[in-house]
């Protein structure tokens, strides 16, 4: 038996909009009901889809009562007995068929509007439910248009929004370009659900590594953290579950092929791949990469503050352009980093040792002589005190650049040291 034209319409509309056929059927029932109310104003109407005939049936519903007070919606028990026999009882419902063929042009227009509204609502709810479960997933979209700095992408049948704040400053796009984005969230609005995507979220970097590195995809290598200064630099902390697998080498790939594919996707963004460690000192040492660290000291374990000393020539590299390298390292490790050059640290220790040596005797003041570099080793007690004083003062922000997970770089105050921006 072939389908009726209405059934074919229901199936085609459901397939086109990506919704269930039952939703289209419910919309048609509501549409016929809304269109019929103008013709049968006082009656209580009901509609249902008959799959056997493939038509929407309309009927007036009346309640069986002992005494009729509203003829439009009630029928007496005596009249019900005449129509339906002794089976009819008080409080039962009786349906009377009504014609739908002659409802008129206005009723048909009303029905059309109801159908589109119901289908659009169902389509929006379907989009919300689908993409709210896909947050963090990487999708490929096509640039459709630009709206006041924001980019509208088309992903399948859905338009998504790439806000200006979620765009990398190193990237420029044209209409028709295909780009990969990560789903950041779905918001409800009067115009329907809005899917928000991002090019700056660290989740995009993580997903790209999962796609390019098989060891990450199968769980052999784990990403323990990722931070980005979108368009400039990113840092990824990786850890291997197997002793024989080098996590950094697996991510870099043969001659850098794996990481280069990700760098190309991110339009040249530099990526530092560092090995994660349970040892906080070792982890911070790795995170300062590509700068080489001389020594790391925990200044305050409770406040998570560390002092990092690097060679004089490495200070600019360690701080990075506008403090970006050390800021990303602090954000990746969760430690505030007080970074200093060897020259700054030497001067700091000498100054503290000199301050301690001033009140040597009450009768004769100590000569104001600049101590030699090895003077701290002459007196064991004085050397111990000097070292303790140096360690107590290591958290002083004026002595170096202190960076926290969400802090900016402070300009080193030592003489002869330029800021990160001056070096750049």
JSON list of N, CA, C and O in Angstrom, two decimals, residues 62-91:
[
{"chain": "A", "resi": 62, "resn": "UNK", "atom": "N", "xyz": [-17.76, 16.14, 23.33]},
{"chain": "A", "resi": 62, "resn": "UNK", "atom": "CA", "xyz": [-18.81, 16.53, 24.27]},
{"chain": "A", "resi": 62, "resn": "UNK", "atom": "C", "xyz": [-18.83, 15.57, 25.46]},
{"chain": "A", "resi": 62, "resn": "UNK", "atom": "O", "xyz": [-18.61, 14.37, 25.28]},
{"chain": "A", "resi": 63, "resn": "UNK", "atom": "N", "xyz": [-19.10, 16.10, 26.64]},
{"chain": "A", "resi": 63, "resn": "UNK", "atom": "CA", "xyz": [-19.18, 15.29, 27.86]},
{"chain": "A", "resi": 63, "resn": "UNK", "atom": "C", "xyz": [-20.64, 14.91, 28.12]},
{"chain": "A", "resi": 63, "resn": "UNK", "atom": "O", "xyz": [-21.55, 15.74, 27.97]},
{"chain": "A", "resi": 64, "resn": "UNK", "atom": "N", "xyz": [-20.84, 13.67, 28.52]},
{"chain": "A", "resi": 64, "resn": "UNK", "atom": "CA", "xyz": [-22.18, 13.20, 28.86]},
{"chain": "A", "resi": 64, "resn": "UNK", "atom": "C", "xyz": [-22.52, 13.66, 30.27]},
{"chain": "A", "resi": 64, "resn": "UNK", "atom": "O", "xyz": [-21.76, 13.40, 31.21]},
{"chain": "A", "resi": 65, "resn": "UNK", "atom": "N", "xyz": [-23.63, 14.38, 30.39]},
{"chain": "A", "resi": 65, "resn": "UNK", "atom": "CA", "xyz": [-24.06, 14.91, 31.69]},
{"chain": "A", "resi": 65, "resn": "UNK", "atom": "C", "xyz": [-25.52, 14.57, 31.92]},
{"chain": "A", "resi": 65, "resn": "UNK", "atom": "O", "xyz": [-26.27, 14.24, 30.99]},
{"chain": "A", "resi": 66, "resn": "UNK", "atom": "N", "xyz": [-25.95, 14.65, 33.18]},
{"chain": "A", "resi": 66, "resn": "UNK", "atom": "CA", "xyz": [-27.35, 14.39, 33.52]},
{"chain": "A", "resi": 66, "resn": "UNK", "atom": "C", "xyz": [-28.23, 15.54, 33.05]},
{"chain": "A", "resi": 66, "resn": "UNK", "atom": "O", "xyz": [-29.36, 15.32, 32.58]},
{"chain": "A", "resi": 67, "resn": "UNK", "atom": "N", "xyz": [-27.74, 16.78, 33.14]},
{"chain": "A", "resi": 67, "resn": "UNK", "atom": "CA", "xyz": [-28.50, 17.94, 32.73]},
{"chain": "A", "resi": 67, "resn": "UNK", "atom": "C", "xyz": [-27.59, 18.87, 31.93]},
{"chain": "A", "resi": 67, "resn": "UNK", "atom": "O", "xyz": [-26.53, 19.27, 32.41]},
{"chain": "A", "resi": 68, "resn": "UNK", "atom": "N", "xyz": [-27.95, 19.21, 30.71]},
{"chain": "A", "resi": 68, "resn": "UNK", "atom": "CA", "xyz": [-27.13, 20.01, 29.82]},
{"chain": "A", "resi": 68, "resn": "UNK", "atom": "C", "xyz": [-27.25, 21.49, 30.18]},
{"chain": "A", "resi": 68, "resn": "UNK", "atom": "O", "xyz": [-28.37, 22.04, 30.23]},
{"chain": "A", "resi": 69, "resn": "UNK", "atom": "N", "xyz": [-26.09, 22.13, 30.43]},
{"chain": "A", "resi": 69, "resn": "UNK", "atom": "CA", "xyz": [-26.06, 23.58, 30.68]},
{"chain": "A", "resi": 69, "resn": "UNK", "atom": "C", "xyz": [-25.31, 24.32, 29.57]},
{"chain": "A", "resi": 69, "resn": "UNK", "atom": "O", "xyz": [-25.51, 25.50, 29.37]},
{"chain": "A", "resi": 70, "resn": "UNK", "atom": "N", "xyz": [-24.38, 23.59, 28.86]},
{"chain": "A", "resi": 70, "resn": "UNK", "atom": "CA", "xyz": [-23.63, 24.18, 27.75]},
{"chain": "A", "resi": 70, "resn": "UNK", "atom": "C", "xyz": [-23.73, 23.24, 26.55]},
{"chain": "A", "resi": 70, "resn": "UNK", "atom": "O", "xyz": [-22.97, 22.28, 26.42]},
{"chain": "A", "resi": 71, "resn": "UNK", "atom": "N", "xyz": [-24.68, 23.48, 25.67]},
{"chain": "A", "resi": 71, "resn": "UNK", "atom": "CA", "xyz": [-24.93, 22.56, 24.54]},
{"chain": "A", "resi": 71, "resn": "UNK", "atom": "C", "xyz": [-23.73, 22.36, 23.63]},
{"chain": "A", "resi": 71, "resn": "UNK", "atom": "O", "xyz": [-23.60, 21.30, 23.00]},
{"chain": "A", "resi": 72, "resn": "UNK", "atom": "N", "xyz": [-22.84, 23.35, 23.57]},
{"chain": "A", "resi": 72, "resn": "UNK", "atom": "CA", "xyz": [-21.69, 23.22, 22.65]},
{"chain": "A", "resi": 72, "resn": "UNK", "atom": "C", "xyz": [-20.70, 22.16, 23.11]},
{"chain": "A", "resi": 72, "resn": "UNK", "atom": "O", "xyz": [-19.99, 21.56, 22.28]},
{"chain": "A", "resi": 73, "resn": "UNK", "atom": "N", "xyz": [-20.62, 21.93, 24.41]},
{"chain": "A", "resi": 73, "resn": "UNK", "atom": "CA", "xyz": [-19.63, 20.98, 24.93]},
{"chain": "A", "resi": 73, "resn": "UNK", "atom": "C", "xyz": [-20.25, 19.85, 25.76]},
{"chain": "A", "resi": 73, "resn": "UNK", "atom": "O", "xyz": [-19.51, 19.02, 26.28]},
{"chain": "A", "resi": 74, "resn": "UNK", "atom": "N", "xyz": [-21.57, 19.80, 25.84]},
{"chain": "A", "resi": 74, "resn": "UNK", "atom": "CA", "xyz": [-22.22, 18.77, 26.67]},
{"chain": "A", "resi": 74, "resn": "UNK", "atom": "C", "xyz": [-23.34, 18.08, 25.89]},
{"chain": "A", "resi": 74, "resn": "UNK", "atom": "O", "xyz": [-23.93, 18.66, 24.96]},
{"chain": "A", "resi": 75, "resn": "UNK", "atom": "N", "xyz": [-23.62, 16.84, 26.28]},
{"chain": "A", "resi": 75, "resn": "UNK", "atom": "CA", "xyz": [-24.73, 16.07, 25.70]},
{"chain": "A", "resi": 75, "resn": "UNK", "atom": "C", "xyz": [-25.42, 15.34, 26.84]},
{"chain": "A", "resi": 75, "resn": "UNK", "atom": "O", "xyz": [-24.77, 14.85, 27.78]},
{"chain": "A", "resi": 76, "resn": "UNK", "atom": "N", "xyz": [-26.75, 15.27, 26.77]},
{"chain": "A", "resi": 76, "resn": "UNK", "atom": "CA", "xyz": [-27.51, 14.63, 27.85]},
{"chain": "A", "resi": 76, "resn": "UNK", "atom": "C", "xyz": [-27.34, 13.12, 27.80]},
{"chain": "A", "resi": 76, "resn": "UNK", "atom": "O", "xyz": [-27.07, 12.54, 26.75]},
{"chain": "A", "resi": 77, "resn": "UNK", "atom": "N", "xyz": [-27.56, 12.49, 28.94]},
{"chain": "A", "resi": 77, "resn": "UNK", "atom": "CA", "xyz": [-27.43, 11.04, 29.01]},
{"chain": "A", "resi": 77, "resn": "UNK", "atom": "C", "xyz": [-28.48, 10.34, 28.15]},
{"chain": "A", "resi": 77, "resn": "UNK", "atom": "O", "xyz": [-28.22, 9.29, 27.55]},
{"chain": "A", "resi": 78, "resn": "UNK", "atom": "N", "xyz": [-29.66, 10.96, 28.06]},
{"chain": "A", "resi": 78, "resn": "UNK", "atom": "CA", "xyz": [-30.73, 10.37, 27.24]},
{"chain": "A", "resi": 78, "resn": "UNK", "atom": "C", "xyz": [-30.33, 10.37, 25.77]},
{"chain": "A", "resi": 78, "resn": "UNK", "atom": "O", "xyz": [-30.49, 9.35, 25.06]},
{"chain": "A", "resi": 79, "resn": "UNK", "atom": "N", "xyz": [-29.81, 11.49, 25.28]},
{"chain": "A", "resi": 79, "resn": "UNK", "atom": "CA", "xyz": [-29.39, 11.56, 23.89]},
{"chain": "A", "resi": 79, "resn": "UNK", "atom": "C", "xyz": [-28.23, 10.63, 23.61]},
{"chain": "A", "resi": 79, "resn": "UNK", "atom": "O", "xyz": [-28.13, 10.02, 22.53]},
{"chain": "A", "resi": 80, "resn": "UNK", "atom": "N", "xyz": [-27.33, 10.50, 24.57]},
{"chain": "A", "resi": 80, "resn": "UNK", "atom": "CA", "xyz": [-26.20, 9.58, 24.41]},
{"chain": "A", "resi": 80, "resn": "UNK", "atom": "C", "xyz": [-26.67, 8.15, 24.32]},
{"chain": "A", "resi": 80, "resn": "UNK", "atom": "O", "xyz": [-26.11, 7.34, 23.57]},
{"chain": "A", "resi": 81, "resn": "UNK", "atom": "N", "xyz": [-27.71, 7.80, 25.11]},
{"chain": "A", "resi": 81, "resn": "UNK", "atom": "CA", "xyz": [-28.26, 6.43, 25.03]},
{"chain": "A", "resi": 81, "resn": "UNK", "atom": "C", "xyz": [-28.84, 6.16, 23.66]},
{"chain": "A", "resi": 81, "resn": "UNK", "atom": "O", "xyz": [-28.73, 5.05, 23.12]},
{"chain": "A", "resi": 82, "resn": "UNK", "atom": "N", "xyz": [-29.51, 7.19, 23.06]},
{"chain": "A", "resi": 82, "resn": "UNK", "atom": "CA", "xyz": [-30.08, 7.02, 21.73]},
{"chain": "A", "resi": 82, "resn": "UNK", "atom": "C", "xyz": [-29.00, 6.79, 20.68]},
{"chain": "A", "resi": 82, "resn": "UNK", "atom": "O", "xyz": [-29.20, 6.03, 19.73]},
{"chain": "A", "resi": 83, "resn": "UNK", "atom": "N", "xyz": [-27.85, 7.45, 20.86]},
{"chain": "A", "resi": 83, "resn": "UNK", "atom": "CA", "xyz": [-26.77, 7.33, 19.87]},
{"chain": "A", "resi": 83, "resn": "UNK", "atom": "C", "xyz": [-25.89, 6.10, 20.09]},
{"chain": "A", "resi": 83, "resn": "UNK", "atom": "O", "xyz": [-25.47, 5.44, 19.13]},
{"chain": "A", "resi": 84, "resn": "UNK", "atom": "N", "xyz": [-25.59, 5.80, 21.33]},
{"chain": "A", "resi": 84, "resn": "UNK", "atom": "CA", "xyz": [-24.59, 4.76, 21.64]},
{"chain": "A", "resi": 84, "resn": "UNK", "atom": "C", "xyz": [-25.12, 3.61, 22.48]},
{"chain": "A", "resi": 84, "resn": "UNK", "atom": "O", "xyz": [-24.38, 2.71, 22.84]},
{"chain": "A", "resi": 85, "resn": "UNK", "atom": "N", "xyz": [-26.39, 3.64, 22.83]},
{"chain": "A", "resi": 85, "resn": "UNK", "atom": "CA", "xyz": [-26.97, 2.56, 23.59]},
{"chain": "A", "resi": 85, "resn": "UNK", "atom": "C", "xyz": [-26.70, 2.67, 25.08]},
{"chain": "A", "resi": 85, "resn": "UNK", "atom": "O", "xyz": [-26.29, 3.73, 25.59]},
{"chain": "A", "resi": 86, "resn": "UNK", "atom": "N", "xyz": [-26.85, 1.56, 25.75]},
{"chain": "A", "resi": 86, "resn": "UNK", "atom": "CA", "xyz": [-26.70, 1.56, 27.21]},
{"chain": "A", "resi": 86, "resn": "UNK", "atom": "C", "xyz": [-25.25, 1.68, 27.67]},
{"chain": "A", "resi": 86, "resn": "UNK", "atom": "O", "xyz": [-24.98, 1.84, 28.86]},
{"chain": "A", "resi": 87, "resn": "UNK", "atom": "N", "xyz": [-24.30, 1.58, 26.76]},
{"chain": "A", "resi": 87, "resn": "UNK", "atom": "CA", "xyz": [-22.88, 1.70, 27.14]},
{"chain": "A", "resi": 87, "resn": "UNK", "atom": "C", "xyz": [-22.53, 3.13, 27.57]},
{"chain": "A", "resi": 87, "resn": "UNK", "atom": "O", "xyz": [-21.57, 3.35, 28.30]},
{"chain": "A", "resi": 88, "resn": "UNK", "atom": "N", "xyz": [-23.28, 4.08, 27.12]},
{"chain": "A", "resi": 88, "resn": "UNK", "atom": "CA", "xyz": [-23.01, 5.49, 27.46]},
{"chain": "A", "resi": 88, "resn": "UNK", "atom": "C", "xyz": [-23.32, 5.75, 28.92]},
{"chain": "A", "resi": 88, "resn": "UNK", "atom": "O", "xyz": [-24.39, 5.33, 29.43]},
{"chain": "A", "resi": 89, "resn": "UNK", "atom": "N", "xyz": [-22.42, 6.41, 29.61]},
{"chain": "A", "resi": 89, "resn": "UNK", "atom": "CA", "xyz": [-22.59, 6.76, 31.02]},
{"chain": "A", "resi": 89, "resn": "UNK", "atom": "C", "xyz": [-22.21, 8.22, 31.24]},
{"chain": "A", "resi": 89, "resn": "UNK", "atom": "O", "xyz": [-21.50, 8.82, 30.43]},
{"chain": "A", "resi": 90, "resn": "UNK", "atom": "N", "xyz": [-22.67, 8.76, 32.36]},
{"chain": "A", "resi": 90, "resn": "UNK", "atom": "CA", "xyz": [-22.34, 10.14, 32.72]},
{"chain": "A", "resi": 90, "resn": "UNK", "atom": "C", "xyz": [-20.83, 10.27, 32.91]},
{"chain": "A", "resi": 90, "resn": "UNK", "atom": "O", "xyz": [-20.18, 9.36, 33.42]},
{"chain": "A", "resi": 91, "resn": "UNK", "atom": "N", "xyz": [-20.27, 11.43, 32.50]},
{"chain": "A", "resi": 91, "resn": "UNK", "atom": "CA", "xyz": [-18.85, 11.78, 32.57]},
{"chain": "A", "resi": 91, "resn": "UNK", "atom": "C", "xyz": [-18.01, 11.15, 31.45]},
{"chain": "A", "resi": 91, "resn": "UNK", "atom": "O", "xyz": [-16.80, 11.39, 31.38]}
]
